GROMACS .gro file of C-alpha atoms in nm:
model
  499
    1MET     CA    1  -1.253   5.597  -2.351
    2ALA     CA    2  -1.561   5.605  -2.313
    3PHE     CA    3  -1.775   5.308  -2.193
    4PRO     CA    4  -2.115   5.251  -2.158
    5PRO     CA    5  -2.328   5.400  -1.828
    6ASP     CA    6  -2.402   5.071  -1.686
    7LYS     CA    7  -2.022   4.934  -1.627
    8ARG     CA    8  -2.050   4.816  -1.276
    9PHE     CA    9  -1.731   4.891  -1.028
   10ILE     CA   10  -1.537   4.755  -0.722
   11THR     CA   11  -1.403   4.908  -0.476
   12ALA     CA   12  -1.033   4.846  -0.459
   13LEU     CA   13  -0.726   4.875  -0.601
   14ILE     CA   14  -0.550   4.574  -0.705
   15VAL     CA   15  -0.221   4.618  -0.909
   16LEU     CA   16  -0.138   4.297  -1.128
   17LEU     CA   17   0.218   4.282  -1.263
   18PHE     CA   18   0.278   4.001  -1.513
   19ILE     CA   19   0.603   3.931  -1.703
   20LEU     CA   20   0.538   3.828  -2.039
   21SER     CA   21   0.786   3.721  -2.358
   22SER     CA   22   0.654   3.804  -2.671
   23SER     CA   23   0.771   3.393  -2.748
   24LEU     CA   24   0.498   3.301  -2.475
   25ILE     CA   25   0.258   3.383  -2.728
   26GLY     CA   26   0.021   3.128  -2.792
   27GLU     CA   27   0.107   2.922  -2.488
   28SER     CA   28   0.037   3.046  -2.134
   29LEU     CA   29   0.087   3.383  -1.981
   30TYR     CA   30   0.177   3.450  -1.630
   31PHE     CA   31   0.112   3.662  -1.347
   32GLU     CA   32   0.197   3.740  -1.062
   33LYS     CA   33  -0.036   3.973  -0.783
   34ARG     CA   34   0.040   4.224  -0.557
   35ASP     CA   35  -0.195   4.496  -0.362
   36PHE     CA   36   0.024   4.780  -0.284
   37SER     CA   37  -0.152   5.023  -0.107
   38ASN     CA   38  -0.499   5.044   0.153
   39LEU     CA   39  -0.582   5.321  -0.057
   40THR     CA   40  -0.975   5.236  -0.151
   41ILE     CA   41  -0.925   5.233  -0.563
   42PRO     CA   42  -1.214   5.083  -0.783
   43SER     CA   43  -1.125   4.978  -1.134
   44VAL     CA   44  -0.922   5.174  -1.398
   45SER     CA   45  -1.107   5.339  -1.645
   46CYS     CA   46  -0.792   5.489  -1.850
   47ILE     CA   47  -0.433   5.542  -1.805
   48ALA     CA   48  -0.142   5.793  -1.938
   49GLN     CA   49   0.205   5.874  -1.903
   50ASP     CA   50   0.453   6.176  -1.871
   51ASN     CA   51   0.756   6.249  -1.941
   52ARG     CA   52   0.841   6.244  -1.596
   53GLY     CA   53   0.808   5.845  -1.666
   54TYR     CA   54   0.494   5.889  -1.383
   55ILE     CA   55   0.230   5.667  -1.489
   56TRP     CA   56  -0.126   5.812  -1.389
   57VAL     CA   57  -0.437   5.598  -1.339
   58GLY     CA   58  -0.761   5.719  -1.378
   59THR     CA   59  -1.093   5.563  -1.158
   60PRO     CA   60  -1.403   5.646  -1.030
   61GLY     CA   61  -1.271   5.692  -0.718
   62GLY     CA   62  -0.992   5.965  -0.808
   63LEU     CA   63  -0.723   5.987  -1.027
   64LEU     CA   64  -0.400   5.797  -0.893
   65ARG     CA   65  -0.008   5.878  -0.990
   66TYR     CA   66   0.208   5.530  -0.999
   67ASP     CA   67   0.533   5.533  -0.974
   68SER     CA   68   0.586   5.172  -0.889
   69ARG     CA   69   0.683   5.280  -0.529
   70LYS     CA   70   0.399   5.519  -0.334
   71PRO     CA   71   0.064   5.523  -0.536
   72ILE     CA   72  -0.040   5.855  -0.465
   73LEU     CA   73  -0.419   5.927  -0.545
   74ILE     CA   74  -0.544   6.292  -0.629
   75ASN     CA   75  -0.954   6.302  -0.575
   76LYS     CA   76  -1.180   6.651  -0.476
   77LYS     CA   77  -1.059   6.635  -0.078
   78ASN     CA   78  -0.710   6.776  -0.223
   79PHE     CA   79  -0.791   6.979  -0.481
   80PRO     CA   80  -1.180   7.093  -0.507
   81VAL     CA   81  -1.197   7.219  -0.823
   82LEU     CA   82  -1.138   6.876  -0.995
   83PRO     CA   83  -1.582   6.830  -1.111
   84SER     CA   84  -1.580   6.504  -0.976
   85ASP     CA   85  -1.402   6.169  -0.847
   86GLN     CA   86  -1.488   6.002  -1.138
   87ILE     CA   87  -1.200   6.029  -1.417
   88LEU     CA   88  -1.294   5.910  -1.759
   89SER     CA   89  -1.033   6.035  -2.003
   90LEU     CA   90  -0.682   6.171  -1.962
   91GLY     CA   91  -0.420   6.349  -2.193
   92PHE     CA   92  -0.089   6.458  -2.165
   93VAL     CA   93   0.094   6.744  -2.315
   94ILE     CA   94   0.514   6.699  -2.356
   95ASP     CA   95   0.555   7.096  -2.439
   96THR     CA   96   0.376   7.226  -2.165
   97GLU     CA   97   0.393   6.917  -1.865
   98GLU     CA   98   0.030   6.923  -1.843
   99LEU     CA   99  -0.199   6.641  -1.794
  100TRP     CA  100  -0.560   6.715  -1.933
  101ILE     CA  101  -0.837   6.552  -1.719
  102GLY     CA  102  -1.137   6.468  -1.842
  103THR     CA  103  -1.422   6.357  -1.605
  104SER     CA  104  -1.783   6.270  -1.514
  105GLY     CA  105  -1.832   6.621  -1.411
  106GLY     CA  106  -1.619   6.843  -1.659
  107MET     CA  107  -1.296   6.897  -1.741
  108VAL     CA  108  -0.941   7.043  -1.614
  109ARG     CA  109  -0.596   7.060  -1.678
  110TYR     CA  110  -0.312   7.013  -1.448
  111SER     CA  111   0.034   7.134  -1.398
  112LEU     CA  112   0.331   6.895  -1.343
  113GLN     CA  113   0.542   7.234  -1.293
  114THR     CA  114   0.333   7.416  -1.107
  115ASN     CA  115   0.138   7.146  -0.868
  116LYS     CA  116  -0.215   7.333  -0.990
  117MET     CA  117  -0.503   7.253  -1.176
  118GLU     CA  118  -0.745   7.488  -1.348
  119ARG     CA  119  -1.101   7.439  -1.446
  120VAL     CA  120  -1.198   7.425  -1.780
  121GLN     CA  121  -1.496   7.565  -1.949
  122LEU     CA  122  -1.696   7.379  -2.254
  123ARG     CA  123  -1.880   7.583  -2.414
  124TYR     CA  124  -2.211   7.402  -2.678
  125ARG     CA  125  -2.351   7.533  -2.920
  126THR     CA  126  -2.675   7.427  -2.795
  127SER     CA  127  -2.770   7.402  -2.430
  128GLU     CA  128  -2.929   7.059  -2.486
  129LYS     CA  129  -2.643   6.856  -2.384
  130ILE     CA  130  -2.746   6.611  -2.145
  131SER     CA  131  -2.409   6.547  -1.954
  132SER     CA  132  -2.093   6.721  -1.889
  133ALA     CA  133  -1.872   6.423  -1.878
  134VAL     CA  134  -1.553   6.376  -2.115
  135VAL     CA  135  -1.554   6.049  -2.226
  136SER     CA  136  -1.202   6.063  -2.506
  137ILE     CA  137  -0.908   6.344  -2.514
  138ALA     CA  138  -0.700   6.332  -2.759
  139VAL     CA  139  -0.393   6.594  -2.746
  140ARG     CA  140  -0.109   6.667  -3.014
  141ASP     CA  141   0.046   6.962  -2.852
  142SER     CA  142  -0.060   7.250  -2.614
  143LYS     CA  143  -0.271   7.393  -2.935
  144ARG     CA  144  -0.451   7.075  -3.058
  145VAL     CA  145  -0.650   6.956  -2.739
  146PHE     CA  146  -0.937   6.795  -2.825
  147ALA     CA  147  -1.219   6.625  -2.647
  148VAL     CA  148  -1.534   6.423  -2.656
  149SER     CA  149  -1.836   6.558  -2.437
  150GLY     CA  150  -2.187   6.574  -2.402
  151ASN     CA  151  -2.183   6.344  -2.721
  152SER     CA  152  -2.017   6.647  -2.948
  153ILE     CA  153  -1.632   6.691  -3.029
  154VAL     CA  154  -1.503   7.018  -2.853
  155ARG     CA  155  -1.190   7.196  -2.876
  156TYR     CA  156  -0.936   7.418  -2.639
  157ASN     CA  157  -0.948   7.750  -2.813
  158GLY     CA  158  -0.625   7.891  -2.619
  159ASP     CA  159  -0.846   8.092  -2.320
  160ASP     CA  160  -0.947   7.798  -2.076
  161ASN     CA  161  -1.236   7.698  -2.311
  162MET     CA  162  -1.350   7.405  -2.481
  163GLU     CA  163  -1.558   7.508  -2.764
  164GLU     CA  164  -1.783   7.263  -2.991
  165ILE     CA  165  -1.727   7.197  -3.340
  166PRO     CA  166  -1.944   7.055  -3.636
  167VAL     CA  167  -1.966   6.747  -3.756
  168ASP     CA  168  -2.106   6.625  -4.043
  169PRO     CA  169  -2.315   6.285  -4.023
  170ALA     CA  170  -2.356   6.086  -4.300
  171ILE     CA  171  -2.679   6.130  -4.415
  172SER     CA  172  -2.719   6.530  -4.397
  173GLY     CA  173  -2.993   6.634  -4.142
  174ARG     CA  174  -2.979   6.340  -3.887
  175ASN     CA  175  -2.830   6.300  -3.530
  176ILE     CA  176  -2.507   6.175  -3.393
  177ASP     CA  177  -2.363   6.008  -3.152
  178VAL     CA  178  -1.930   6.057  -3.090
  179TYR     CA  179  -1.758   5.833  -2.903
  180GLU     CA  180  -1.401   5.878  -2.894
  181VAL     CA  181  -1.150   6.098  -3.084
  182ALA     CA  182  -0.751   6.020  -3.167
  183PHE     CA  183  -0.431   6.166  -3.368
  184ASP     CA  184  -0.278   5.918  -3.620
  185ALA     CA  185   0.140   5.931  -3.661
  186ASP     CA  186   0.117   6.229  -3.886
  187GLY     CA  187  -0.157   6.431  -3.683
  188ASN     CA  188  -0.460   6.371  -3.866
  189LEU     CA  189  -0.721   6.402  -3.639
  190TRP     CA  190  -0.971   6.110  -3.639
  191ALA     CA  191  -1.343   6.076  -3.446
  192THR     CA  192  -1.559   5.753  -3.439
  193ALA     CA  193  -1.970   5.777  -3.421
  194SER     CA  194  -2.278   5.605  -3.473
  195ASP     CA  195  -2.255   5.625  -3.794
  196GLY     CA  196  -1.896   5.628  -3.914
  197LEU     CA  197  -1.580   5.726  -3.875
  198LYS     CA  198  -1.481   6.097  -3.893
  199ARG     CA  199  -1.204   6.294  -4.045
  200TRP     CA  200  -1.090   6.656  -3.918
  201ASP     CA  201  -1.063   6.902  -4.181
  202GLU     CA  202  -0.817   7.207  -4.079
  203ASN     CA  203  -0.928   7.452  -4.349
  204ILE     CA  204  -1.327   7.425  -4.299
  205SER     CA  205  -1.320   7.366  -3.883
  206ARG     CA  206  -1.506   7.063  -3.913
  207PHE     CA  207  -1.484   6.716  -3.894
  208LYS     CA  208  -1.599   6.549  -4.251
  209HIS     CA  209  -1.765   6.221  -4.272
  210ALA     CA  210  -1.453   5.947  -4.411
  211GLN     CA  211  -1.615   5.598  -4.394
  212THR     CA  212  -1.954   5.460  -4.320
  213LEU     CA  213  -1.948   5.217  -4.062
  214GLU     CA  214  -2.235   5.075  -3.787
  215ASN     CA  215  -2.161   5.109  -3.438
  216ALA     CA  216  -1.789   5.245  -3.487
  217PHE     CA  217  -1.734   5.308  -3.124
  218SER     CA  218  -1.391   5.247  -2.961
  219LEU     CA  219  -1.102   5.424  -3.178
  220ASP     CA  220  -0.721   5.366  -3.130
  221ALA     CA  221  -0.462   5.503  -3.361
  222ILE     CA  222  -0.149   5.294  -3.402
  223GLY     CA  223   0.045   5.457  -3.666
  224ASN     CA  224  -0.121   5.524  -3.935
  225ASN     CA  225  -0.351   5.251  -3.894
  226LEU     CA  226  -0.629   5.292  -3.689
  227TRP     CA  227  -0.812   5.020  -3.534
  228ILE     CA  228  -1.214   5.083  -3.487
  229GLY     CA  229  -1.393   4.834  -3.231
  230LEU     CA  230  -1.748   4.774  -3.339
  231GLY     CA  231  -1.984   4.752  -3.105
  232ALA     CA  232  -2.241   4.464  -3.067
  233GLY     CA  233  -2.013   4.192  -3.066
  234GLU     CA  234  -1.909   4.295  -3.459
  235GLY     CA  235  -1.550   4.241  -3.411
  236LEU     CA  236  -1.217   4.487  -3.546
  237ILE     CA  237  -1.173   4.637  -3.826
  238ARG     CA  238  -0.814   4.734  -3.966
  239TYR     CA  239  -0.869   5.102  -4.111
  240ARG     CA  240  -0.514   5.200  -4.296
  241SER     CA  241  -0.531   5.570  -4.316
  242GLU     CA  242  -0.364   5.662  -4.626
  243SER     CA  243  -0.512   5.417  -4.820
  244GLY     CA  244  -0.857   5.389  -4.708
  245ILE     CA  245  -0.825   4.996  -4.647
  246ILE     CA  246  -1.047   4.829  -4.422
  247GLU     CA  247  -0.982   4.470  -4.325
  248PHE     CA  248  -1.176   4.281  -4.060
  249PHE     CA  249  -1.073   4.118  -3.787
  250GLU     CA  250  -1.283   3.846  -3.570
  251VAL     CA  251  -1.255   3.954  -3.200
  252PRO     CA  252  -1.513   3.809  -3.036
  253GLY     CA  253  -1.712   4.039  -2.776
  254ASP     CA  254  -1.709   4.449  -2.793
  255THR     CA  255  -1.365   4.598  -2.869
  256THR     CA  256  -1.285   4.852  -2.586
  257ALA     CA  257  -0.905   4.924  -2.619
  258VAL     CA  258  -0.648   4.859  -2.845
  259ALA     CA  259  -0.220   4.895  -2.806
  260SER     CA  260   0.075   4.740  -2.983
  261ASP     CA  261   0.366   4.578  -2.803
  262PRO     CA  262   0.748   4.633  -2.931
  263ASP     CA  263   0.722   4.333  -3.105
  264GLY     CA  264   0.429   4.476  -3.349
  265LEU     CA  265   0.192   4.295  -3.164
  266ILE     CA  266  -0.197   4.378  -3.155
  267TRP     CA  267  -0.331   4.391  -2.810
  268VAL     CA  268  -0.720   4.390  -2.846
  269GLY     CA  269  -0.891   4.453  -2.498
  270THR     CA  270  -1.222   4.339  -2.484
  271GLU     CA  271  -1.553   4.472  -2.252
  272ASN     CA  272  -1.589   4.147  -2.100
  273ASP     CA  273  -1.395   3.883  -2.269
  274GLY     CA  274  -1.059   3.941  -2.180
  275ILE     CA  275  -0.791   4.036  -2.432
  276TYR     CA  276  -0.737   3.921  -2.755
  277ILE     CA  277  -0.357   3.911  -2.961
  278ILE     CA  278  -0.325   3.972  -3.329
  279ASN     CA  279  -0.027   3.945  -3.543
  280PRO     CA  280  -0.081   4.142  -3.778
  281GLY     CA  281   0.103   3.981  -4.100
  282SER     CA  282  -0.028   3.661  -4.019
  283GLY     CA  283  -0.364   3.729  -3.872
  284ASN     CA  284  -0.365   3.495  -3.584
  285ILE     CA  285  -0.556   3.569  -3.264
  286THR     CA  286  -0.479   3.465  -2.981
  287SER     CA  287  -0.681   3.466  -2.653
  288CYS     CA  288  -0.520   3.505  -2.345
  289ASP     CA  289  -0.636   3.223  -2.079
  290TYR     CA  290  -0.868   3.365  -1.817
  291ASP     CA  291  -0.883   3.210  -1.439
  292PRO     CA  292  -0.951   3.454  -1.172
  293GLU     CA  293  -0.826   3.182  -0.901
  294HIS     CA  294  -0.525   3.042  -1.126
  295PRO     CA  295  -0.231   3.279  -1.039
  296TYR     CA  296  -0.040   3.207  -1.390
  297LYS     CA  297  -0.391   3.331  -1.581
  298LEU     CA  298  -0.533   3.670  -1.690
  299PRO     CA  299  -0.750   3.793  -1.369
  300SER     CA  300  -0.989   3.964  -1.558
  301LYS     CA  301  -1.182   3.960  -1.853
  302ARG     CA  302  -1.343   4.324  -1.876
  303ILE     CA  303  -1.071   4.503  -2.007
  304GLU     CA  304  -1.122   4.915  -2.020
  305SER     CA  305  -0.804   5.070  -2.123
  306LEU     CA  306  -0.452   4.966  -2.269
  307PHE     CA  307  -0.167   5.222  -2.282
  308PRO     CA  308   0.204   5.114  -2.439
  309GLY     CA  309   0.419   5.254  -2.158
  310ARG     CA  310   0.821   5.345  -2.205
  311ASN     CA  311   1.077   5.063  -2.194
  312GLY     CA  312   0.810   4.823  -2.346
  313ARG     CA  313   0.545   4.813  -2.056
  314LEU     CA  314   0.242   4.729  -2.151
  315TRP     CA  315  -0.057   4.865  -1.926
  316ILE     CA  316  -0.427   4.709  -1.863
  317GLY     CA  317  -0.672   4.852  -1.678
  318THR     CA  318  -0.928   4.611  -1.596
  319ALA     CA  319  -1.332   4.685  -1.444
  320ASP     CA  320  -1.286   4.435  -1.159
  321THR     CA  321  -0.966   4.365  -1.081
  322GLY     CA  322  -0.787   4.684  -1.110
  323LEU     CA  323  -0.445   4.765  -1.292
  324ILE     CA  324  -0.187   4.540  -1.511
  325SER     CA  325   0.140   4.584  -1.648
  326VAL     CA  326   0.322   4.362  -1.897
  327ASP     CA  327   0.725   4.389  -1.922
  328ASN     CA  328   0.759   4.262  -2.307
  329ASN     CA  329   1.104   4.320  -2.282
  330LYS     CA  330   1.189   4.004  -2.059
  331SER     CA  331   1.263   3.665  -2.172
  332ASN     CA  332   1.148   3.467  -1.818
  333HIS     CA  333   0.880   3.446  -1.623
  334LEU     CA  334   0.896   3.567  -1.220
  335SER     CA  335   0.745   3.261  -1.004
  336TYR     CA  336   0.370   3.322  -0.831
  337ILE     CA  337   0.432   3.445  -0.516
  338ARG     CA  338   0.208   3.345  -0.249
  339ARG     CA  339   0.033   3.661  -0.104
  340SER     CA  340   0.115   3.619   0.292
  341GLY     CA  341   0.295   3.326   0.474
  342THR     CA  342   0.635   3.235   0.615
  343ASN     CA  343   0.749   3.177   0.261
  344GLY     CA  344   0.550   3.461   0.120
  345LEU     CA  345   0.453   3.798   0.081
  346PRO     CA  346   0.381   4.048   0.369
  347SER     CA  347   0.042   4.032   0.501
  348GLY     CA  348  -0.084   4.425   0.545
  349SER     CA  349  -0.079   4.669   0.205
  350PHE     CA  350   0.221   4.715   0.056
  351GLN     CA  351   0.368   5.072   0.091
  352ALA     CA  352   0.693   5.041  -0.051
  353ILE     CA  353   0.880   4.843  -0.385
  354PHE     CA  354   1.227   4.853  -0.468
  355GLU     CA  355   1.477   4.706  -0.683
  356ASP     CA  356   1.813   4.758  -0.508
  357SER     CA  357   2.157   4.725  -0.666
  358LEU     CA  358   2.150   4.353  -0.709
  359GLY     CA  359   1.835   4.318  -0.873
  360TYR     CA  360   1.631   4.177  -0.560
  361ILE     CA  361   1.302   4.304  -0.526
  362TRP     CA  362   1.237   4.469  -0.179
  363VAL     CA  363   0.903   4.498  -0.043
  364GLY     CA  364   0.762   4.644   0.275
  365SER     CA  365   0.422   4.669   0.429
  366ASN     CA  366   0.235   4.846   0.678
  367LEU     CA  367   0.127   4.544   0.855
  368GLY     CA  368   0.411   4.244   0.821
  369GLY     CA  369   0.780   4.381   0.782
  370VAL     CA  370   0.989   4.398   0.480
  371ALA     CA  371   1.009   4.108   0.200
  372ARG     CA  372   1.299   4.045  -0.061
  373ILE     CA  373   1.228   3.868  -0.335
  374ASP     CA  374   1.504   3.672  -0.551
  375PRO     CA  375   1.347   3.745  -0.956
  376ILE     CA  376   1.551   3.424  -1.072
  377THR     CA  377   1.471   3.188  -0.831
  378GLY     CA  378   1.141   3.359  -0.705
  379SER     CA  379   1.240   3.309  -0.328
  380VAL     CA  380   1.123   3.507  -0.089
  381HIS     CA  381   1.222   3.606   0.246
  382GLN     CA  382   1.068   3.785   0.525
  383TYR     CA  383   1.226   4.022   0.781
  384ARG     CA  384   0.968   4.071   1.075
  385ASN     CA  385   1.036   4.257   1.406
  386ASN     CA  386   1.188   3.994   1.664
  387PRO     CA  387   1.199   4.134   2.070
  388MET     CA  388   1.487   3.893   2.131
  389ASP     CA  389   1.662   3.944   1.770
  390GLN     CA  390   1.887   4.246   1.822
  391PHE     CA  391   1.938   4.238   1.442
  392SER     CA  392   1.570   4.236   1.374
  393ILE     CA  393   1.401   4.529   1.222
  394MET     CA  394   1.251   4.776   1.418
  395SER     CA  395   0.885   4.704   1.355
  396ASP     CA  396   0.676   4.615   1.081
  397HIS     CA  397   0.514   4.933   0.961
  398ILE     CA  398   0.734   5.020   0.661
  399SER     CA  399   0.667   5.321   0.512
  400GLY     CA  400   0.953   5.333   0.229
  401ILE     CA  401   1.320   5.190   0.108
  402VAL     CA  402   1.534   5.385  -0.084
  403GLU     CA  403   1.933   5.280  -0.134
  404ASP     CA  404   2.243   5.497  -0.081
  405ASP     CA  405   2.537   5.572  -0.321
  406THR     CA  406   2.736   5.245  -0.120
  407GLY     CA  407   2.458   5.033  -0.150
  408ARG     CA  408   2.320   5.003   0.194
  409LEU     CA  409   1.948   4.989   0.204
  410TRP     CA  410   1.741   5.238   0.445
  411ILE     CA  411   1.392   5.179   0.550
  412GLY     CA  412   1.125   5.386   0.696
  413THR     CA  413   0.924   5.265   0.982
  414ASP     CA  414   0.720   5.394   1.209
  415LYS     CA  415   0.966   5.336   1.484
  416GLY     CA  416   1.265   5.528   1.242
  417PRO     CA  417   1.510   5.427   1.000
  418ALA     CA  418   1.670   5.163   0.952
  419LEU     CA  419   1.999   5.020   0.795
  420TYR     CA  420   2.016   4.678   0.634
  421LEU     CA  421   2.371   4.484   0.757
  422PRO     CA  422   2.437   4.211   0.461
  423GLU     CA  423   2.698   4.059   0.618
  424VAL     CA  424   2.426   3.955   0.943
  425ASP     CA  425   2.147   3.975   0.721
  426GLY     CA  426   1.937   4.184   0.986
  427PHE     CA  427   1.946   4.529   1.041
  428GLU     CA  428   2.013   4.850   1.289
  429PRO     CA  429   1.875   5.211   1.374
  430ALA     CA  430   2.021   5.480   1.114
  431GLY     CA  431   2.082   5.673   1.392
  432ASN     CA  432   2.359   5.393   1.514
  433MET     CA  433   2.562   5.462   1.163
  434ILE     CA  434   2.753   5.802   1.279
  435SER     CA  435   2.849   5.905   1.603
  436GLY     CA  436   2.681   6.259   1.685
  437TRP     CA  437   2.398   6.183   1.468
  438PRO     CA  438   2.051   6.260   1.618
  439ASP     CA  439   1.895   5.907   1.733
  440PHE     CA  440   1.593   5.874   1.517
  441ARG     CA  441   1.448   5.559   1.695
  442GLY     CA  442   1.059   5.605   1.815
  443GLN     CA  443   1.005   5.868   1.535
  444LYS     CA  444   0.805   5.781   1.272
  445VAL     CA  445   0.942   5.788   0.898
  446ILE     CA  446   0.670   5.928   0.633
  447ALA     CA  447   0.907   5.957   0.322
  448LEU     CA  448   1.235   5.926   0.197
  449VAL     CA  449   1.445   5.915  -0.104
  450ARG     CA  450   1.829   5.982  -0.236
  451GLY     CA  451   1.945   6.309  -0.383
  452LEU     CA  452   2.145   6.283  -0.685
  453ASP     CA  453   2.458   6.404  -0.495
  454GLY     CA  454   2.390   6.092  -0.249
  455SER     CA  455   2.238   6.234   0.048
  456ILE     CA  456   1.941   6.084   0.212
  457TRP     CA  457   1.654   6.299   0.261
  458ILE     CA  458   1.361   6.207   0.511
  459SER     CA  459   1.062   6.312   0.676
  460PHE     CA  460   0.888   6.241   1.037
  461MET     CA  461   0.536   6.297   1.140
  462ASN     CA  462   0.712   6.555   1.425
  463GLY     CA  463   0.719   6.774   1.132
  464SER     CA  464   1.084   6.752   1.080
  465LEU     CA  465   1.319   6.682   0.787
  466TYR     CA  466   1.661   6.558   0.766
  467ARG     CA  467   1.914   6.626   0.487
  468LEU     CA  468   2.188   6.359   0.543
  469ASN     CA  469   2.522   6.382   0.347
  470LEU     CA  470   2.678   6.070   0.393
  471GLN     CA  471   3.053   6.150   0.181
  472GLU     CA  472   3.063   6.468   0.439
  473ARG     CA  473   2.881   6.305   0.752
  474GLU     CA  474   2.686   6.612   0.790
  475TYR     CA  475   2.325   6.644   0.845
  476LYS     CA  476   2.077   6.932   0.827
  477VAL     CA  477   1.735   6.963   0.990
  478TYR     CA  478   1.384   7.139   0.826
  479ASN     CA  479   1.103   7.160   1.043
  480PHE     CA  480   0.781   7.163   0.933
  481PRO     CA  481   0.393   7.271   1.078
  482SER     CA  482   0.268   6.884   1.207
  483SER     CA  483  -0.035   6.997   0.992
  484THR     CA  484   0.133   7.018   0.701
  485VAL     CA  485   0.461   6.719   0.716
  486PRO     CA  486   0.583   6.621   0.366
  487ALA     CA  487   0.415   6.280   0.279
  488VAL     CA  488   0.593   6.214  -0.049
  489LEU     CA  489   0.966   6.298  -0.131
  490PHE     CA  490   1.066   6.287  -0.487
  491ILE     CA  491   1.377   6.441  -0.665
  492ASP     CA  492   1.366   6.579  -1.019
  493GLU     CA  493   1.652   6.493  -1.273
  494LYS     CA  494   1.832   6.853  -1.173
  495GLY     CA  495   1.829   6.753  -0.810
  496THR     CA  496   1.536   6.970  -0.673
  497LEU     CA  497   1.370   6.835  -0.352
  498TRP     CA  498   0.971   6.846  -0.407
  499ALA     CA  499   0.829   6.809  -0.126
   0.00000   0.00000   0.00000
């Protein structure tokens, strides 16, 4: 999403989840706030999802990979080839499993298969471009990648270069600014510019002028409908690409992003006026209630991006309150859970979130232990370390949570892995489970994951990686230099461990 340079950013990422029923449109929307990480992350500018289910979040402080458990930050510190930490646009190519990343200083592509990032050169027809910022990306496949940079459109030429392509103005000879590009459902490529709408003509390799519109800024393609946000608070239009019919919707403020939910409702994000929901059939427009202090209201009016994820989940990026997700498949909402306290969530930042086989939500904190949430009643039960209780968890510093094939919960702490014992509603050290196994007590757990074969993999701060075969009651240890301790463990669909 392209955005004006005067937008300000905050310095903390708050992930806000709220669960919405489509039947609640027109009534109150319910939010639940969760602080997931101690990462210093500003606002959200763009969102994408890959074919493995990861959500990628662009921020002015780097690129965040989010999988509902532990966010991972990618920036110039761990990928020096990244031109800038300010991420402006994202596009994912399914056939090559590559994420194209637009930044304020240029463009790169990141391979999920090799975990490598390569710089893409931007080549313009003139040397007078004032900016190399890549503010919008449109991808159809590995051969059709387009981007907006320097008020121009560039196209991938298959040789690690993006070359500028011509864009016709409405009036010959006039200079225009290009804002965004997007593919419609039929694979037609469109662009918005300061004088209207453009359409890509493959036969002559240029963008031809399609429709004169003043201040055509944001562009989102939903099916064969183009939703175009007009600047200067002039509202939103729907352009039917097959017929050229234009419909106007009086949405207050400047539109920044548009997305559709599974019920066909159109969500409209604005720069300073929050979110509006359009029913395309009736034309009714409903605003989302805003109140940053109220637990059940929209916490931000400054919407940067909207992204329809899998399974009906809608992701919303804001300029001052981080990331919001909406699950449109749920018929009920979760009650608001207080941030801390004996009847609320743990203090500190959340390092792990896990849903067990019974449907309970477990939340681990770096300071406040672990909490179990009943999603039906909204009740919360905290588990803290208590030296006087033999069944209390060994430490309040939690790093991860997984469940084995028998339904036992494994919880990583800085004093070793713990097993949850439902019969006593408490915990014991994991080393006690099988006679002759290592005593893991005192060893700081960095990450843990369950393999497809039921094995539990655990990495420790001392550089050791354990594979615990619970069925055979065997284990194997792999040692790493302490400087390369696996901080993240991931099992792919083939059962391969990535560390």
